Amino acid sequence: MKSFGLIRTTFAMVAIAGGMAVIGCESGGTRENSRIHANVLEVPRGQARGQATPRAEQPARAEPVAAPRRSAGIGNCNAEVPQGMKSTMLAFPTGDVASSALLLTEVSPVQVRANSTYETLVYVCNLTEGTLQNVVVNNESLSNFNVTASSPAATRGADGSVIWALGNLGPGESKVIRMQGTAPAVGVATTCLSASFNNTMCASVQVVQPAIAITKSITPTAILNCDPISTTIEVKNTGSGNADNVKITDNLAEGPTTTDGQRTFTINVGTLAAGESKAFPVQLKATRTGTFQNVASVVADGGLTAQSQTVSTTVTQPVLTIACRAPERVFIGREVAYQFTVNNTGNAACDNTTITAALPAGATNVRATDGGTASGTGVSWNIGTLAPGASKVVTVNFIPTGGAGANVSVTASAGCKCATAVNTQCTTSVFGLPDIGTLVTDDDGVVQVGTNHTFRVEVANQGQVNLTNVKMAVALPDGMTFVSSPNGRLVGNKVEFAFGTLTPGQRVASTFVVKASKSGELLVIGETTCSEIRTPIRDDELTVFVD
């Protein structure tokens, strides 16, 4: 608090006449204790109270003049001095209006009567273009003057001084202190005023506190190897001032990865202004099924850290299996049925499920269940959506064209959106029954003894399978001898033929030549065997030989 000098006002206790007086100002003393004394008229001792003062001793009459200002146009520091009143001024702190900030003007009576109440006005005026703060007027000493009331109200200091705290004065602003009191003794009443102001210079430094927040979202459900997974991480500066070197780190759970196969990724955000937010979308892919949870974190300069809420994504997948069921064997020429069962063993629906079966070439009489569509080489089914745990059975019937012993194979596949295609195959053997026909005969039924006679033999495969290791042995009776054969050979008394393998419908034939050494009925007995027929087949021929 600065206190700059004193303004002292003295006056005599006499009766005064009304009128106007010019504000007079005298200054003197140092900066800290300058004084201004007004000219006063003292009442001579012995003069009756109330007696008029000689005219020569009355104060001079003059026109009011304006109080000095620090610069033109700033406030109004004039104080009007009525007739019979005088003014005392002091500029603080220098005593010079041009270089001071505060002008104090006290307007008081020239003379008063003892013990009569009178009023003194103190004008406090800001000479500057700025605001003067904490302006205080202090009536430091009172001599022969008792203050009975004031406006504004005053406070008493510890030393008995009277203090008016006027607060702030704006540029050119004036405030008036009205003091009322009495002078108890004849003589001189004196008031000594000081004024001070306490301007505070404030240098402001902006104090900020950035704060960071992070949120994360992720695709809640996805199908493995089919649906993309998207995650978005948003960071925001929820405080004041910049958040610098903001960096996001996301450690993914074991399952999802970035598109380039990384389980951890970082994002350098840089600087976030107060209230600013930035969002970063990142594409992920799943490597397996399951439910995966994680949080993302963010750091910034100044030890700022934050974590996002926990997010969760569930990865599912349809999984198909296909099985084929068919008879192990089918009789040649008969219809065979192939049954395919498709199951969804996964935990996601299998959309647009299809089954395709490739049929053997030449299959005839093709029929398919459940709306299957047959083409030249196969059958296809579109069974729509297969829920998790659901299954579907379809069947195709056809007649194989392969011969007996052939293996008829059918390959089928099943697939759907987002599932790996699966395949199956089953094979049916085509079988037939063996049958054989034999013949032993000659062209002449009566033959002369001693002449050559020819027999014909024939074997036919009348069955549906090959006949293997086909043999015929023709036993010659006593009295008949073997002469020759293009294919047969004599073993003991039998002419043997080895025909090997006969395919269905195949016929083989041969001949052999004999002659008889005696007359009578001679019977040749033929017996045919093969690996496929357990029972030998006999075929006899009777010939009569004569002399």
C-alpha positions as MATLAB code, in Angstrom:
seq = 'MKSFGLIRTTFAMVAIAGGMAVIGCESGGTRENSRIHANVLEVPRGQARGQATPRAEQPARAEPVAAPRRSAGIGNCNAEVPQGMKSTMLAFPTGDVASSALLLTEVSPVQVRANSTYETLVYVCNLTEGTLQNVVVNNESLSNFNVTASSPAATRGADGSVIWALGNLGPGESKVIRMQGTAPAVGVATTCLSASFNNTMCASVQVVQPAIAITKSITPTAILNCDPISTTIEVKNTGSGNADNVKITDNLAEGPTTTDGQRTFTINVGTLAAGESKAFPVQLKATRTGTFQNVASVVADGGLTAQSQTVSTTVTQPVLTIACRAPERVFIGREVAYQFTVNNTGNAACDNTTITAALPAGATNVRATDGGTASGTGVSWNIGTLAPGASKVVTVNFIPTGGAGANVSVTASAGCKCATAVNTQCTTSVFGLPDIGTLVTDDDGVVQVGTNHTFRVEVANQGQVNLTNVKMAVALPDGMTFVSSPNGRLVGNKVEFAFGTLTPGQRVASTFVVKASKSGELLVIGETTCSEIRTPIRDDELTVFVD';
ca = [
       0.000    0.000    0.000;
       1.461    3.362   -1.067;
       0.831    6.415    1.151;
       1.657    9.710   -0.435;
       1.900   12.848    1.756;
      -0.699   14.714    3.769;
      -3.260   17.372    3.038;
      -3.836   19.622    6.039;
      -6.811   21.888    6.407;
      -7.116   24.458    9.181;
      -9.917   26.847    9.916;
     -10.980   29.258   12.672;
     -14.177   29.043   14.612;
     -16.042   32.227   13.607;
     -19.265   33.089   11.868;
     -18.937   33.363    8.074;
     -20.973   34.893    5.315;
     -22.104   33.007    2.290;
     -20.408   33.253   -1.124;
     -18.088   31.511   -3.565;
     -14.354   31.269   -3.245;
     -11.744   30.095   -5.768;
     -10.066   26.796   -5.008;
      -6.608   27.639   -3.840;
      -3.737   25.185   -3.890;
      -0.331   25.393   -2.281;
       2.098   22.544   -2.066;
       5.194   22.012   -0.128;
       7.234   19.465    1.739;
       8.537   16.106    0.584;
       6.740   13.303   -1.311;
       6.027   11.429    1.869;
       4.895   14.345    4.093;
       3.885   17.242    1.867;
       1.484   19.773    3.345;
      -0.986   22.305    1.942;
      -2.282   24.982    4.322;
      -5.326   27.128    3.450;
      -5.433   30.751    4.437;
      -7.845   31.189    7.331;
      -9.166   34.059    9.351;
      -8.680   33.754   13.067;
     -11.105   35.447   15.474;
      -9.304   37.941   17.751;
      -9.573   37.218   21.398;
     -12.256   39.238   23.160;
     -14.458   39.628   20.094;
     -17.983   38.615   20.724;
     -19.087   35.413   19.184;
     -21.325   36.063   16.200;
     -19.841   39.558   15.663;
     -19.172   40.252   12.013;
     -15.659   40.035   10.912;
     -14.217   43.258    9.541;
     -14.706   43.468    5.848;
     -11.035   43.838    5.146;
     -10.516   40.367    6.673;
     -13.147   38.563    4.588;
     -11.781   36.115    1.988;
     -11.519   37.449   -1.486;
     -14.303   36.571   -3.894;
     -13.207   34.865   -7.131;
     -14.661   32.725   -9.906;
     -14.269   28.955   -9.623;
     -11.482   27.432  -11.731;
     -11.025   23.866  -12.892;
      -8.670   21.617  -11.001;
      -5.688   20.507  -13.046;
      -5.898   17.247  -14.878;
      -3.247   14.873  -15.980;
      -4.626   14.904  -19.498;
      -7.571   16.681  -21.050;
     -10.892   14.889  -21.152;
     -10.247   12.404  -18.336;
     -12.950   12.647  -15.756;
     -14.003   15.789  -13.957;
     -11.718   16.724  -11.082;
     -13.383   20.089  -10.434;
     -14.561   20.734   -6.945;
     -17.157   23.520   -6.474;
     -16.322   25.817   -3.580;
     -19.354   27.735   -2.316;
     -19.007   31.211   -0.751;
     -17.717   31.014    2.771;
     -15.864   27.752    1.966;
     -12.276   27.176    1.016;
     -10.449   24.337   -0.743;
      -7.160   22.628   -0.173;
      -5.628   20.339   -2.837;
      -2.737   17.934   -3.129;
      -1.789   15.678   -6.033;
      -0.407   12.283   -5.107;
       2.269   11.040   -5.209;
       4.427   13.858   -6.550;
       2.410   16.962   -5.607;
       2.411   17.876   -9.306;
      -0.847   17.246  -11.139;
       0.982   16.541  -14.388;
       2.989   13.704  -12.893;
       0.561   12.429  -10.264;
      -2.229    9.878  -10.279;
      -4.614   11.005   -7.565;
      -5.966   14.485   -6.706;
      -7.326   15.082   -3.211;
      -9.381   18.240   -2.678;
     -10.889   19.132    0.686;
     -13.610   21.796    0.706;
     -14.196   23.107    4.219;
     -15.682   26.176    5.922;
     -13.477   29.198    6.350;
     -14.824   29.754    9.857;
     -17.180   27.872   12.177;
     -18.529   28.379   15.688;
     -17.268   26.246   18.507;
     -19.378   23.173   19.240;
     -21.512   23.706   16.137;
     -21.870   20.844   13.638;
     -20.466   21.500   10.208;
     -19.620   19.476    7.097;
     -16.369   19.090    5.225;
     -16.231   17.546    1.700;
     -13.212   15.589    0.443;
     -13.090   15.056   -3.346;
     -10.956   12.113   -4.431;
     -10.289   12.102   -8.204;
      -8.353    9.730  -10.534;
      -6.132   11.829  -12.814;
      -5.069    8.892  -15.003;
      -6.435    6.944  -17.923;
      -6.217    3.748  -15.945;
      -7.954    2.348  -12.909;
      -6.510    3.085   -9.488;
      -7.028    0.137   -7.218;
      -7.628   -0.007   -3.478;
      -7.877    3.759   -2.986;
      -7.752    4.686    0.719;
      -8.126    8.131    2.358;
      -6.755    8.302    5.874;
      -7.518   11.157    8.280;
      -4.212   10.670   10.037;
      -4.607   13.377   12.642;
      -7.427   15.528   13.925;
      -6.831   18.590   15.994;
      -9.808   20.219   17.712;
     -12.235   18.336   15.459;
     -14.497   15.487   16.427;
     -15.992   13.449   13.520;
     -19.584   12.593   14.346;
     -20.671   11.097   10.990;
     -19.321   10.455    7.526;
     -20.487    9.157    4.182;
     -19.221    6.725    3.221;
     -18.783    5.301    6.672;
     -15.253    5.319    8.019;
     -13.319    2.858   10.113;
     -10.997    3.602   12.982;
      -7.358    2.637   12.765;
      -5.377    1.246   15.699;
      -3.809    4.668   16.131;
      -7.183    6.421   16.266;
      -7.086    7.623   12.656;
     -10.214    7.689   10.515;
      -9.969    5.615    7.341;
     -12.141    5.559    4.211;
     -11.593    2.591    1.891;
     -13.006    3.777   -1.450;
     -12.126    0.753   -3.538;
     -11.241    1.309   -7.220;
     -11.444    4.574   -9.129;
     -11.928    4.361  -12.860;
     -10.222    6.724  -15.332;
     -11.249   10.322  -14.389;
     -13.656    9.050  -11.731;
     -14.311   11.087   -8.562;
     -15.713   10.081   -5.207;
     -16.761   12.425   -2.386;
     -16.298   11.890    1.346;
     -18.690   13.873    3.533;
     -17.505   14.411    7.114;
     -19.655   15.950    9.821;
     -18.275   16.979   13.129;
     -17.703   19.732   15.743;
     -14.790   21.810   16.927;
     -15.022   21.941   20.740;
     -12.538   24.717   21.443;
     -11.986   28.217   20.114;
      -8.853   28.385   18.068;
      -7.875   26.316   15.041;
      -9.356   22.960   13.951;
      -7.053   20.912   11.755;
      -7.540   17.755    9.695;
      -4.556   16.037    8.084;
      -5.460   13.659    5.229;
      -3.307   11.210    3.341;
      -4.292    9.208    0.280;
      -2.981    5.983   -1.131;
      -3.723    3.457   -3.788;
      -2.318    0.008   -4.323;
      -2.366   -1.027   -7.950;
      -1.486   -4.608   -8.518;
       0.271   -5.725  -11.683;
      -0.958   -9.194  -12.616;
       0.957  -11.374  -15.066;
      -1.152  -14.294  -16.202;
       0.149  -17.705  -17.076;
      -2.388  -20.054  -18.584;
      -2.543  -23.256  -16.580;
      -3.894  -26.220  -18.484;
      -4.454  -29.864  -17.747;
      -4.891  -32.060  -20.782;
      -6.573  -35.410  -20.276;
      -6.985  -38.261  -22.698;
      -9.790  -40.748  -23.116;
      -9.979  -43.742  -25.432;
     -12.888  -45.811  -26.691;
     -12.856  -48.897  -28.879;
     -15.479  -50.678  -30.946;
     -15.220  -53.945  -32.860;
     -17.352  -56.121  -35.123;
     -19.309  -58.184  -32.578;
     -19.616  -61.364  -34.661;
     -17.844  -62.670  -37.737;
     -17.477  -65.891  -39.698;
     -13.983  -67.277  -40.059;
     -12.379  -66.746  -43.453;
     -15.501  -65.057  -44.694;
     -16.471  -61.888  -42.811;
     -14.075  -59.005  -42.221;
     -13.526  -57.756  -38.683;
     -13.339  -54.008  -38.211;
     -12.183  -52.204  -35.105;
     -12.252  -48.448  -34.552;
     -10.224  -46.734  -31.849;
     -11.068  -43.137  -30.929;
      -8.983  -40.917  -28.689;
     -10.056  -37.550  -27.311;
      -8.442  -34.775  -25.313;
     -11.057  -34.187  -22.641;
      -8.962  -31.666  -20.734;
      -7.520  -28.249  -21.497;
      -4.353  -27.511  -23.433;
      -2.652  -29.741  -25.972;
      -1.976  -33.409  -25.359;
       1.347  -34.102  -27.088;
       2.886  -37.289  -28.498;
      -0.335  -39.246  -28.205;
       0.237  -42.920  -29.005;
      -2.270  -45.781  -29.196;
      -1.269  -49.387  -28.536;
      -3.566  -52.354  -29.139;
      -2.519  -55.845  -28.060;
      -4.971  -58.180  -29.734;
      -6.129  -61.417  -28.168;
      -4.868  -64.689  -29.637;
      -7.186  -65.112  -32.582;
      -7.585  -61.857  -34.501;
      -4.601  -60.271  -36.242;
      -4.044  -57.334  -38.527;
      -4.312  -58.017  -42.235;
      -0.534  -58.494  -42.339;
      -0.623  -60.984  -39.478;
       0.429  -58.791  -36.527;
      -1.081  -59.236  -33.069;
       0.090  -55.820  -31.789;
      -0.158  -52.509  -33.583;
       0.535  -48.902  -32.634;
      -0.832  -45.621  -33.957;
       1.068  -42.374  -33.544;
      -1.669  -39.779  -33.140;
       0.588  -36.776  -32.559;
      -0.968  -33.746  -30.853;
      -4.596  -33.443  -29.773;
      -5.918  -29.991  -29.022;
      -8.326  -29.498  -26.132;
     -11.627  -31.111  -27.044;
     -10.210  -32.634  -30.223;
     -10.840  -36.283  -31.047;
      -9.533  -38.579  -33.741;
     -10.823  -41.984  -34.831;
      -8.732  -44.715  -36.457;
     -10.379  -47.689  -38.208;
      -8.301  -50.863  -38.482;
      -9.151  -54.002  -40.464;
      -8.542  -57.339  -38.761;
      -8.816  -60.979  -39.713;
      -9.532  -64.032  -37.580;
      -7.252  -67.045  -37.471;
      -9.565  -69.323  -35.530;
     -12.981  -69.501  -34.001;
     -13.793  -68.384  -30.483;
     -14.686  -65.325  -28.418;
     -11.890  -62.787  -28.051;
     -11.724  -59.802  -25.682;
      -9.170  -57.043  -25.255;
      -8.634  -53.360  -24.460;
      -6.630  -50.660  -26.191;
      -4.442  -48.166  -24.352;
      -3.163  -44.659  -25.037;
      -0.291  -42.621  -23.606;
       0.811  -39.004  -24.008;
       3.453  -36.665  -22.631;
       3.177  -35.732  -18.990;
       2.362  -39.268  -17.863;
      -1.121  -39.239  -19.379;
      -2.547  -42.736  -19.814;
      -5.947  -44.260  -20.439;
      -7.485  -47.601  -21.335;
     -10.535  -48.313  -23.403;
     -13.441  -50.403  -22.305;
     -13.212  -54.146  -22.937;
     -14.552  -55.117  -26.359;
     -15.485  -58.584  -27.545;
     -15.820  -60.309  -30.890;
     -17.065  -63.845  -31.495;
     -15.765  -65.723  -34.520;
     -17.801  -68.673  -35.765;
     -17.577  -70.992  -38.752;
     -19.793  -73.508  -40.527;
     -18.101  -76.880  -40.865;
     -19.445  -79.445  -43.330;
     -19.052  -83.190  -43.417;
     -20.375  -85.490  -46.108;
     -20.804  -89.267  -46.051;
     -21.832  -91.698  -48.777;
     -23.702  -94.933  -48.388;
     -24.199  -97.465  -51.192;
     -24.460 -101.296  -51.541;
     -21.182 -103.068  -51.778;
     -22.434 -105.123  -54.708;
     -25.179 -104.863  -57.266;
     -26.396 -107.528  -59.683;
     -25.594 -106.603  -63.205;
     -28.396 -104.671  -64.853;
     -30.002 -103.773  -61.585;
     -30.571 -100.237  -60.192;
     -28.248  -99.014  -57.463;
     -28.917  -96.228  -54.908;
     -26.267  -93.830  -53.598;
     -27.197  -91.884  -50.468;
     -25.320  -88.741  -49.343;
     -25.615  -87.241  -45.846;
     -24.350  -83.687  -45.256;
     -23.888  -82.375  -41.685;
     -23.073  -78.882  -40.417;
     -20.909  -79.585  -37.381;
     -19.844  -75.939  -37.003;
     -21.322  -73.103  -34.936;
     -22.520  -70.889  -37.790;
     -25.230  -71.395  -40.376;
     -24.137  -72.737  -43.744;
     -25.810  -70.628  -46.426;
     -26.339  -71.706  -50.041;
     -25.391  -75.298  -49.317;
     -24.917  -77.433  -52.438;
     -24.194  -81.104  -53.095;
     -22.815  -82.416  -56.384;
     -22.403  -86.077  -57.325;
     -20.414  -87.253  -60.351;
     -21.935  -90.367  -61.913;
     -20.069  -93.033  -63.913;
     -20.194  -92.691  -67.667;
     -23.163  -94.352  -69.301;
     -25.339  -94.503  -66.195;
     -28.980  -94.886  -67.165;
     -32.351  -94.373  -65.531;
     -30.981  -91.614  -63.274;
     -33.388  -90.446  -60.586;
     -32.641  -87.989  -57.745;
     -34.557  -87.088  -54.579;
     -35.078  -83.630  -53.007;
     -35.148  -81.726  -56.247;
     -31.785  -82.904  -57.498;
     -31.018  -81.884  -61.078;
     -29.391  -84.488  -63.335;
     -27.007  -83.637  -66.128;
     -25.041  -85.803  -68.471;
     -22.335  -86.486  -65.921;
     -23.925  -86.033  -62.526;
     -26.582  -84.679  -60.183;
     -26.608  -81.464  -58.116;
     -28.748  -80.332  -55.196;
     -29.218  -76.868  -53.686;
     -30.435  -77.434  -50.147;
     -30.280  -73.787  -48.975;
     -29.272  -72.939  -45.407;
     -28.025  -75.632  -43.095;
     -28.198  -74.525  -39.470;
     -25.494  -75.525  -36.961;
     -26.012  -79.174  -36.065;
     -28.455  -79.760  -38.935;
     -28.083  -82.438  -41.597;
     -29.575  -83.306  -44.983;
     -29.847  -86.610  -46.803;
     -30.204  -86.900  -50.601;
     -30.228  -89.953  -52.857;
     -29.522  -90.709  -56.499;
     -30.564  -93.956  -58.236;
     -29.210  -95.232  -61.547;
     -28.337  -98.416  -63.457;
     -24.632  -98.980  -64.013;
     -23.654  -99.992  -67.509;
     -20.435 -101.768  -66.590;
     -20.284 -105.557  -66.831;
     -20.060 -107.998  -64.026;
     -16.948 -107.470  -61.957;
     -16.816 -103.770  -62.668;
     -16.454 -101.260  -59.818;
     -18.905  -98.391  -59.995;
     -17.601  -95.334  -58.119;
     -19.504  -92.120  -57.345;
     -17.719  -89.013  -56.025;
     -19.742  -86.316  -54.250;
     -18.825  -82.922  -52.799;
     -20.624  -80.444  -50.561;
     -19.959  -76.779  -49.984;
     -21.492  -73.553  -48.704;
     -20.589  -69.941  -48.143;
     -17.751  -69.575  -45.649;
     -17.154  -73.331  -45.264;
     -14.413  -75.508  -46.699;
     -15.703  -77.885  -49.367;
     -15.743  -81.567  -48.430;
     -15.731  -84.709  -50.579;
     -16.688  -88.324  -50.323;
     -16.650  -91.379  -52.530;
     -18.201  -94.804  -52.423;
     -17.871  -97.757  -54.763;
     -20.206 -100.594  -55.668;
     -19.105 -103.788  -57.345;
     -21.271 -105.121  -60.155;
     -21.621 -108.862  -60.081;
     -23.195 -111.526  -62.284;
     -23.799 -115.351  -62.201;
     -21.754 -117.911  -64.125;
     -23.303 -120.383  -66.567;
     -21.747 -122.707  -69.075;
     -22.983 -124.691  -72.053;
     -21.137 -127.722  -73.480;
     -21.481 -129.920  -76.507;
     -19.885 -133.268  -77.599;
     -21.305 -134.568  -80.889;
     -20.537 -136.172  -84.231;
     -22.174 -136.037  -87.625;
     -22.563 -139.794  -88.289;
     -24.251 -142.104  -85.830;
     -23.146 -145.417  -87.543;
     -19.479 -145.814  -88.361;
     -17.527 -148.777  -89.827;
     -14.991 -150.352  -87.555;
     -11.429 -149.308  -88.345;
     -12.251 -146.075  -90.088;
     -11.478 -142.620  -88.705;
     -14.361 -140.873  -87.047;
     -14.491 -137.159  -86.016;
     -16.128 -135.777  -82.877;
     -16.811 -132.071  -82.320;
     -16.633 -130.384  -78.888;
     -17.928 -126.920  -77.976;
     -18.064 -124.791  -74.797;
     -20.125 -121.541  -74.420;
     -20.149 -118.983  -71.607;
     -23.843 -118.466  -71.101;
     -23.464 -116.539  -67.824;
     -22.755 -112.925  -66.795;
     -19.185 -113.287  -65.615;
     -16.014 -114.576  -67.126;
     -15.388 -118.285  -66.910;
     -11.789 -118.963  -66.119;
      -9.670 -122.115  -66.380;
     -12.231 -123.705  -68.653;
     -11.317 -127.327  -69.456;
     -13.056 -130.250  -71.193;
     -11.941 -133.889  -70.900;
     -13.556 -136.539  -73.171;
     -13.129 -140.108  -71.919;
     -12.763 -142.782  -74.690;
     -14.360 -146.202  -74.091;
     -12.600 -149.556  -74.565;
     -12.299 -150.447  -78.268;
     -11.812 -146.802  -79.339;
      -8.399 -145.255  -79.870;
      -7.294 -141.639  -80.274;
      -6.015 -140.640  -83.691;
      -5.515 -136.796  -83.629;
      -6.838 -133.379  -82.536;
      -5.815 -129.790  -83.393;
      -6.270 -128.595  -79.809;
      -6.676 -131.666  -77.663;
      -4.128 -134.058  -76.272;
      -4.501 -137.604  -75.048;
      -3.941 -138.046  -71.367;
      -4.566 -141.638  -70.387;
      -7.793 -142.534  -72.053;
      -9.015 -138.946  -72.176;
      -8.748 -136.270  -74.779;
      -8.224 -133.004  -72.889;
      -8.934 -129.440  -74.086;
      -7.782 -126.335  -72.207;
      -9.912 -123.358  -73.303;
      -8.708 -120.838  -70.673;
     -11.045 -117.876  -70.051;
     -14.338 -117.383  -71.698;
     -16.072 -114.037  -71.495;
     -19.848 -113.888  -71.288;
     -21.286 -115.001  -74.616;
     -18.012 -116.378  -75.919;
     -17.956 -119.811  -77.616;
     -15.000 -122.086  -78.340;
     -14.953 -125.357  -80.338;
     -12.539 -128.068  -81.425;
     -12.459 -131.596  -82.805;
     -10.712 -134.881  -82.244;
     -10.442 -138.056  -84.471;
     -10.784 -141.644  -83.248;
     -11.303 -145.158  -84.715;
     -12.927 -148.261  -83.297;
     -11.372 -151.673  -83.123;
     -14.620 -153.479  -82.426;
     -18.229 -153.171  -83.341;
     -21.023 -152.169  -81.021;
     -22.280 -149.083  -79.146;
     -19.416 -147.007  -77.911;
     -20.056 -143.970  -75.624;
     -17.680 -141.024  -75.248;
     -18.176 -139.015  -72.064;
     -17.279 -135.325  -71.947;
     -16.807 -133.428  -68.662;
     -16.278 -129.628  -68.559;
     -15.042 -127.659  -65.537;
     -14.210 -124.009  -64.703;
     -13.245 -122.066  -61.630;
     -16.608 -120.322  -61.302;
     -18.812 -123.438  -61.306;
     -18.227 -126.089  -58.730;
     -20.167 -128.863  -60.446;
     -18.594 -130.489  -63.568;
     -20.870 -130.462  -66.601;
     -21.229 -133.761  -68.524;
     -22.031 -134.148  -72.180;
     -22.036 -137.715  -73.761;
     -22.219 -138.888  -77.318;
     -23.103 -142.506  -78.390;
     -21.834 -143.889  -81.706;
     -22.550 -147.338  -83.233;
     -19.616 -149.026  -84.910;
     -20.237 -151.947  -87.328;
     -17.979 -154.441  -89.124;
];
